[in-house]
CSV table of C-alpha atoms in Angstrom, one decimal:
chain,number,residue,atom,x,y,z
A,280,MET,CA,7.0,114.6,57.6
A,281,SER,CA,6.1,113.5,54.1
A,282,ASN,CA,4.6,110.1,53.5
A,283,GLY,CA,7.7,109.0,51.6
A,284,ASN,CA,10.0,109.9,54.4
A,285,TYR,CA,7.7,108.2,57.0
A,286,ARG,CA,7.8,105.0,55.0
A,287,ARG,CA,11.6,105.0,54.7
A,288,ASN,CA,12.1,105.6,58.4
A,289,HIS,CA,9.6,102.9,59.3
A,290,ARG,CA,11.4,100.4,57.1
A,291,ARG,CA,14.8,101.3,58.7
A,292,GLN,CA,13.3,100.8,62.2
A,293,GLN,CA,11.8,97.4,61.2
A,294,SER,CA,15.1,96.3,59.6
A,295,SER,CA,17.1,97.4,62.7
A,296,LYS,CA,14.8,95.4,65.0
A,297,ARG,CA,15.3,92.3,62.8
A,298,TYR,CA,19.1,92.6,62.8
A,299,LYS,CA,19.1,93.0,66.6
A,300,VAL,CA,17.1,89.9,67.2
A,301,ARG,CA,19.5,87.9,65.0
A,302,TYR,CA,22.6,89.2,67.0
A,303,ASP,CA,20.9,88.2,70.2
A,304,ARG,CA,20.3,84.7,69.0
A,305,ILE,CA,23.9,84.4,67.8
A,306,ALA,CA,25.2,85.6,71.1
A,307,ALA,CA,23.1,83.1,73.0
A,308,VAL,CA,24.3,80.2,70.8
A,309,VAL,CA,27.9,81.2,71.3
A,310,LEU,CA,27.4,81.4,75.0
A,311,VAL,CA,25.9,77.9,75.1
A,312,LEU,CA,28.8,76.6,73.1
A,313,VAL,CA,31.3,78.2,75.4
A,314,VAL,CA,29.6,76.7,78.5
A,315,PHE,CA,29.5,73.3,76.8
A,316,ILE,CA,33.2,73.4,76.0
A,317,VAL,CA,34.1,74.5,79.5
A,318,LEU,CA,32.1,71.6,81.0
A,319,LEU,CA,33.6,69.1,78.6
A,320,THR,CA,37.1,70.2,79.3
A,321,SER,CA,36.5,70.0,83.0
A,322,CYS,CA,35.1,66.5,82.8
A,323,VAL,CA,38.1,65.3,80.7
A,324,LYS,CA,40.6,66.8,83.2
A,325,SER,CA,38.7,65.2,86.1
A,326,CYS,CA,38.7,61.8,84.5
A,327,SER,CA,42.4,62.1,83.6
A,328,LYS,CA,43.3,63.0,87.1
A,329,SER,CA,41.2,60.1,88.4
A,330,ASP,CA,43.0,57.7,86.1
A,331,GLU,CA,46.4,59.0,87.1
A,332,SER,CA,45.6,58.8,90.7
A,333,SER,CA,44.4,55.2,90.3
A,334,ASP,CA,47.6,54.3,88.4
A,335,LYS,CA,49.7,55.9,91.1
A,336,GLU,CA,47.8,54.0,93.8
A,337,ASN,CA,48.3,50.7,91.9
A,338,GLU,CA,52.0,51.5,91.4
A,339,THR,CA,52.4,52.3,95.1
A,340,THR,CA,50.6,49.1,96.1
A,341,THR,CA,52.7,47.0,93.7
A,342,ALA,CA,56.0,48.7,95.0
A,343,ALA,CA,54.9,48.1,98.6
A,344,ALA,CA,54.2,44.5,97.9
A,345,GLU,CA,57.5,44.0,96.2
A,346,THR,CA,59.3,45.8,99.1
A,347,THR,CA,57.5,43.5,101.6
A,348,GLN,CA,58.5,40.4,99.7
A,349,SER,CA,62.1,41.5,99.5
A,350,SER,CA,62.2,42.2,103.2
A,351,ILE,CA,61.0,38.8,104.0
A,352,ILE,CA,63.5,37.0,101.9
A,353,ASP,CA,66.5,39.1,102.7
A,354,ASN,CA,65.9,40.0,106.3
A,355,LEU,CA,63.7,37.2,107.7
A,356,ASP,CA,61.7,39.8,109.6
A,357,THR,CA,58.9,37.7,111.0
A,358,SER,CA,57.4,40.3,113.3
A,359,LYS,CA,55.5,42.2,110.5
A,360,GLN,CA,54.7,39.6,107.9
A,361,SER,CA,51.8,37.2,107.4
A,362,ASP,CA,52.6,33.6,108.2
A,363,THR,CA,51.6,32.5,104.7
A,364,ILE,CA,53.9,34.8,102.9
A,365,LEU,CA,56.7,34.2,105.4
A,366,THR,CA,56.5,30.5,105.1
A,367,THR,CA,56.6,30.7,101.4
A,368,ALA,CA,59.6,32.9,101.5
A,369,ILE,CA,61.6,30.7,103.9
A,370,ASP,CA,60.6,27.7,101.9
A,371,THR,CA,62.5,29.1,98.9
A,372,LEU,CA,65.7,29.2,101.1
A,373,ARG,CA,65.5,25.5,102.1
A,374,PRO,CA,67.4,23.1,99.8
A,375,ASP,CA,65.4,20.2,98.6
A,376,ALA,CA,66.6,16.6,98.2
A,377,SER,CA,67.6,17.2,94.5
A,378,GLN,CA,70.1,19.9,95.6
A,379,PHE,CA,72.2,17.6,97.8
A,380,VAL,CA,75.4,15.8,96.8
A,381,THR,CA,77.7,13.7,99.0
A,382,GLU,CA,81.1,14.6,100.3
A,383,ALA,CA,83.4,11.8,101.5
A,384,HIS,CA,84.9,12.1,104.9
A,385,ALA,CA,87.4,9.8,106.6
A,386,LYS,CA,86.8,8.2,110.0
A,387,THR,CA,89.5,10.5,111.5
A,388,ASP,CA,87.5,13.6,110.5
A,389,VAL,CA,85.1,12.9,113.4
A,390,TYR,CA,87.9,14.1,115.7
A,391,ARG,CA,88.1,17.7,114.4
A,392,GLY,CA,85.8,20.7,114.3
A,393,ASN,CA,84.2,23.4,116.5
A,394,LEU,CA,81.8,20.9,118.0
A,395,VAL,CA,84.1,18.1,119.1
A,396,LEU,CA,83.1,17.0,122.6
A,397,VAL,CA,86.0,16.4,125.0
A,398,ASN,CA,85.4,15.2,128.6
A,399,SER,CA,86.2,12.3,130.9
A,400,GLY,CA,84.6,9.8,128.4
A,401,ASN,CA,85.8,11.4,125.1
A,402,GLU,CA,89.5,11.7,124.6
A,403,TYR,CA,90.9,14.4,122.3
A,404,LYS,CA,93.1,12.9,119.6
A,405,PHE,CA,95.1,16.0,118.6
A,406,PRO,CA,94.3,15.5,114.9
A,407,ALA,CA,96.3,17.5,112.4
A,408,ASP,CA,94.7,20.7,111.1
A,409,ASP,CA,91.9,20.7,113.7
A,410,THR,CA,92.9,24.0,115.3
A,411,ASP,CA,95.5,26.7,114.8
A,412,PRO,CA,96.6,27.8,118.3
A,413,VAL,CA,98.2,31.2,118.3
A,414,THR,CA,99.4,33.4,121.2
A,415,VAL,CA,96.7,35.7,122.3
A,416,TYR,CA,99.2,38.5,123.3
A,417,ASN,CA,100.7,38.7,119.8
A,418,ASN,CA,97.5,38.1,117.7
A,419,LYS,CA,94.6,39.7,119.4
A,420,ALA,CA,93.1,42.6,117.4
A,421,SER,CA,91.4,44.4,120.3
A,422,ASP,CA,92.8,46.8,122.9
A,423,TYR,CA,89.8,46.4,125.2
A,424,TYR,CA,90.9,43.3,127.1
A,425,ASN,CA,94.1,41.8,128.4
A,426,VAL,CA,96.0,38.5,128.6
A,427,SER,CA,97.8,37.4,131.7
A,428,ASP,CA,101.0,36.2,130.0
A,429,TYR,CA,102.8,36.0,126.6
A,430,VAL,CA,102.3,32.2,126.1
A,431,ILE,CA,98.5,31.6,126.4
A,432,ARG,CA,97.2,30.3,123.1
A,433,LEU,CA,93.8,30.0,121.5
A,434,ASP,CA,92.5,28.9,118.1
A,435,LYS,CA,92.4,31.8,115.5
A,436,GLU,CA,88.7,31.6,114.9
A,437,ALA,CA,87.9,31.6,118.6
A,438,LEU,CA,90.3,34.5,119.1
A,439,SER,CA,88.7,36.6,116.3
A,440,ASN,CA,85.3,36.2,117.9
A,441,ILE,CA,86.7,37.1,121.4
A,442,ASP,CA,88.0,40.4,119.8
A,443,SER,CA,84.5,41.2,118.5
A,444,TRP,CA,82.9,40.3,121.8
A,445,MET,CA,85.3,42.5,123.9
A,446,ASN,CA,85.0,45.4,121.4
A,447,ASP,CA,81.3,45.5,121.8
A,448,PHE,CA,81.6,45.1,125.6
A,449,TYR,CA,83.8,48.2,125.6
A,450,ALA,CA,81.3,50.1,123.4
A,451,ALA,CA,78.6,49.3,125.9
A,452,HIS,CA,80.4,50.0,129.1
A,453,LYS,CA,83.8,51.6,128.4
A,454,ASN,CA,85.5,48.9,130.5
A,455,THR,CA,88.8,47.0,129.9
A,456,ASP,CA,89.0,45.0,133.1
A,457,VAL,CA,88.6,41.5,131.5
A,458,THR,CA,91.8,39.4,131.2
A,459,ILE,CA,92.2,36.0,129.5
A,460,ILE,CA,94.0,33.8,132.1
A,461,GLY,CA,93.9,30.4,130.6
A,462,GLY,CA,93.7,28.7,127.2
A,463,PHE,CA,95.1,25.8,125.2
A,464,ARG,CA,96.9,23.0,127.0
A,465,THR,CA,99.2,20.5,125.4
A,466,LEU,CA,99.1,16.8,126.4
A,467,GLU,CA,102.2,17.3,128.5
A,468,GLU,CA,100.9,20.4,130.3
A,469,GLN,CA,97.6,18.6,131.2
A,470,ASN,CA,99.5,15.6,132.5
A,471,ASP,CA,101.6,17.9,134.7
A,472,LYS,CA,98.5,19.5,136.1
A,473,PHE,CA,97.0,16.0,136.7
A,474,ASN,CA,100.2,14.7,138.4
A,475,SER,CA,100.5,17.8,140.5
A,476,GLY,CA,96.9,17.6,141.7
A,477,TYR,CA,95.8,20.7,140.0
A,478,SER,CA,93.4,18.8,137.7
A,479,SER,CA,91.3,15.7,138.1
A,480,PHE,CA,91.7,14.8,134.4
A,481,ARG,CA,94.8,13.3,132.9
A,482,GLY,CA,96.1,14.4,129.5
A,483,GLY,CA,93.8,13.9,126.6
A,484,PHE,CA,90.5,14.3,128.6
A,485,THR,CA,90.2,18.0,129.0
A,486,ASP,CA,88.3,20.5,126.9
A,487,TYR,CA,91.3,22.9,127.0
A,488,HIS,CA,93.1,20.7,124.4
A,489,THR,CA,90.7,22.0,121.7
A,490,ALA,CA,92.2,25.6,121.9
A,491,ARG,CA,88.5,26.8,121.9
A,492,THR,CA,88.2,26.8,125.7
A,493,PHE,CA,89.5,29.5,127.9
A,494,ASP,CA,89.2,31.2,131.4
A,495,MET,CA,88.6,34.8,132.1
A,496,GLY,CA,89.4,37.0,135.1
A,497,VAL,CA,88.4,40.5,136.1
A,498,PHE,CA,91.1,42.9,137.3
A,499,PRO,CA,89.7,46.5,137.8
A,500,LYS,CA,92.2,49.3,137.2
A,501,ASP,CA,90.9,51.1,140.3
A,502,GLY,CA,92.4,48.4,142.5
A,503,SER,CA,89.0,47.0,143.7
A,504,SER,CA,88.4,43.3,144.2
A,505,SER,CA,89.6,41.1,141.4
A,506,GLY,CA,89.4,37.4,140.6
A,507,TYR,CA,87.6,34.9,138.3
A,508,TYR,CA,85.0,36.3,136.0
A,509,THR,CA,81.4,36.2,137.3
A,510,PRO,CA,78.4,37.6,135.4
A,511,THR,CA,77.6,40.4,137.9
A,512,GLY,CA,77.2,44.2,137.5
A,513,ILE,CA,78.3,45.5,134.1
A,514,TYR,CA,80.2,42.2,133.5
A,515,ALA,CA,76.8,40.4,133.2
A,516,TRP,CA,76.7,41.9,129.6
A,517,LEU,CA,79.4,39.5,128.5
A,518,ASP,CA,77.5,36.4,129.6
A,519,GLU,CA,74.1,37.7,128.3
A,520,ASN,CA,75.6,38.3,124.9
A,521,ALA,CA,78.2,35.5,124.7
A,522,ALA,CA,76.1,33.3,122.4
A,523,ASN,CA,75.9,36.0,119.7
A,524,TYR,CA,79.7,35.6,119.3
A,525,GLY,CA,79.6,31.8,119.4
A,526,PHE,CA,80.5,31.2,123.1
A,527,ILE,CA,78.9,29.1,125.8
A,528,GLN,CA,79.6,28.6,129.5
A,529,ARG,CA,81.4,25.2,129.2
A,530,PHE,CA,80.5,24.1,132.7
A,531,PRO,CA,77.1,25.7,133.7
A,532,ALA,CA,75.5,25.3,137.1
A,533,GLY,CA,73.1,22.4,137.3
A,534,LYS,CA,74.9,20.3,134.7
A,535,GLU,CA,77.7,18.9,136.9
A,536,SER,CA,76.5,15.3,136.6
A,537,ILE,CA,76.5,15.6,132.8
A,538,THR,CA,79.8,17.6,132.2
A,539,GLY,CA,81.7,15.8,134.9
A,540,GLU,CA,83.1,19.1,136.1
A,541,GLN,CA,82.2,21.5,138.9
A,542,ALA,CA,80.1,24.5,137.7
A,543,ARG,CA,82.2,27.6,137.1
A,544,THR,CA,81.4,30.9,135.5
A,545,GLN,CA,84.8,31.9,134.2
A,546,THR,CA,85.3,29.1,131.6
A,547,TYR,CA,83.9,29.6,128.1
A,548,ARG,CA,84.0,27.5,124.9
A,549,TYR,CA,83.7,28.6,121.3
A,550,VAL,CA,81.2,26.5,119.3
A,551,GLY,CA,79.8,28.9,116.7
A,552,LYS,CA,76.8,31.3,116.8
A,553,PRO,CA,73.8,29.0,115.9
A,554,HIS,CA,74.9,26.3,118.3
A,555,ALA,CA,75.6,28.7,121.1
A,556,ASN,CA,72.3,30.4,120.7
A,557,TYR,CA,70.3,27.2,120.7
A,558,MET,CA,72.1,25.9,123.8
A,559,LYS,CA,71.5,29.1,125.6
A,560,GLN,CA,67.8,29.3,124.7
A,561,ASN,CA,67.2,25.7,125.6
A,562,ASN,CA,69.5,25.6,128.7
A,563,LEU,CA,71.7,22.8,127.3
A,564,CYS,CA,75.3,22.1,128.0
A,565,LEU,CA,77.5,20.9,125.2
A,566,GLU,CA,77.1,17.2,126.1
A,567,GLU,CA,73.3,17.6,125.9
A,568,TYR,CA,73.4,19.5,122.6
A,569,ILE,CA,75.6,16.9,120.9
A,570,GLU,CA,73.1,14.2,121.9
A,571,THR,CA,70.1,16.3,120.8
A,572,ILE,CA,71.5,16.9,117.3
A,573,LYS,CA,71.6,13.1,116.6
A,574,SER,CA,67.8,13.1,116.1
A,575,TYR,CA,68.0,15.5,113.0
A,576,THR,CA,68.8,14.6,109.4
A,577,ASN,CA,69.4,16.5,106.2
A,578,THR,CA,65.7,15.8,105.2
A,579,ALA,CA,64.4,16.8,108.7
A,580,PRO,CA,67.0,19.3,110.1
A,581,LEU,CA,67.0,21.5,113.2
A,582,GLU,CA,66.4,25.1,112.2
A,583,ILE,CA,68.0,27.9,114.2
A,584,THR,CA,67.5,31.6,113.7
A,585,VAL,CA,70.1,34.1,114.9
A,586,GLY,CA,69.2,37.7,114.3
A,587,GLN,CA,68.5,37.9,110.6
A,588,THR,CA,70.2,34.6,109.7
A,589,LEU,CA,68.6,31.2,109.3
A,590,TYR,CA,70.6,28.0,109.8
A,591,GLN,CA,69.9,24.3,109.4
A,592,VAL,CA,71.8,21.7,111.5
A,593,TYR,CA,71.8,17.9,111.1
A,594,TYR,CA,73.7,14.8,112.0
A,595,VAL,CA,75.3,12.1,109.9
A,596,PRO,CA,76.5,9.0,111.6
A,597,ALA,CA,80.0,7.9,110.7
A,598,SER,CA,80.4,4.6,108.8
A,599,ALA,CA,81.9,1.7,110.7
A,600,GLU,CA,84.3,1.0,107.9
A,601,GLY,CA,85.9,3.3,105.3
A,602,ASN,CA,84.7,6.8,104.4
A,603,THR,CA,81.3,8.4,105.3
A,604,ASP,CA,79.3,10.0,102.5
A,605,VAL,CA,78.0,13.2,104.1
A,606,PRO,CA,75.1,14.8,102.2
A,607,VAL,CA,75.7,18.5,101.6
A,608,PRO,CA,73.8,21.1,99.5
A,609,GLN,CA,75.3,22.3,96.2
A,610,ASN,CA,74.1,25.9,96.5
A,611,LYS,CA,74.4,26.8,100.2
A,612,SER,CA,77.3,27.6,102.5
A,613,TYR,CA,78.0,24.9,105.1
A,614,THR,CA,80.5,23.7,107.7
A,615,ILE,CA,81.1,20.1,108.9
A,616,SER,CA,82.4,19.2,112.4
A,617,GLY,CA,83.0,15.9,113.9
A,618,ASN,CA,81.6,15.2,117.4
A,619,ASN,CA,84.8,13.4,118.5
A,620,SER,CA,83.1,10.0,118.7
A,621,ASP,CA,80.6,8.7,116.1
A,622,GLY,CA,79.5,11.2,113.6
A,623,PHE,CA,79.4,14.5,111.8
A,624,ILE,CA,77.4,17.7,112.4
A,625,VAL,CA,76.6,19.7,109.3
A,626,THR,CA,75.6,23.4,109.6
A,627,LEU,CA,74.0,25.2,106.7
A,628,THR,CA,73.7,28.9,106.4
A,629,LEU,CA,70.5,29.5,104.3
A,630,ASN,CA,70.7,33.3,103.8
């Protein structure tokens, strides 16, 4: 090979080597950039996911807290909430002194209401508009109990709650053996019983005048033994659950010296759910409960919980002269009943 050709070939080889080195460097730089971009993208995605997860956790925690608070206020579920939160929630339901106004009630109003006490020492006055006695046979809305005749009457409110009580008894035991065998008595009817020796109380002094008291019998369809109601067997359900429908045994065992009547299991009286539940839980007859309530005022009321509902109950003594100004809340549902002697019992429904 000539010297000229040798030099040209040598230069080509050297040039080729230089270009190869430059391509290698460029490739390395590009590779490093790609790796850097991949790592940067991965980091950004990871941080973004972490932030989203944190936001979701915060949202979940906030939602859970809001749900818990709502549950406390609406449902009064004390079993799963802290005492501090629960107390705060219930406190928001209680009316304060600024929310009360007064409602004027005449002296005669003490003689009407679901909590009037009638016994040998407290005469029923038969005030107008106290009760609305209707025949059970024509007005009962349940097919799951019976009535012994066409003329037995009870107050409409009491009868409506008997319907619910008996419907639920049937749902529990598929039984229709219970029969209402006694109810409202007029003054004349009670005097007839007294004069005939069937009752030890003359007219005016029996709880049956209120139309909220009645007797029950059990008459099985299979012809087995029948008679006055006793809380035995499947029929025990009725007595165990009576308070949830507003009923109490009017003359319970062990209270004879207080009620003035022999104990009997077939006679029930409608008083309303909060009062019936409190009496049952504390083993009180109506006489004892009426006396107990006198120690409570609207600023320091008795509080009663029935299921999910919170009540406040308090007493207001009747004025000796003229009307009585009964304090009542402006923003709560309430009822007022006389005690048939010296005052009024106010019942607030807080939720």
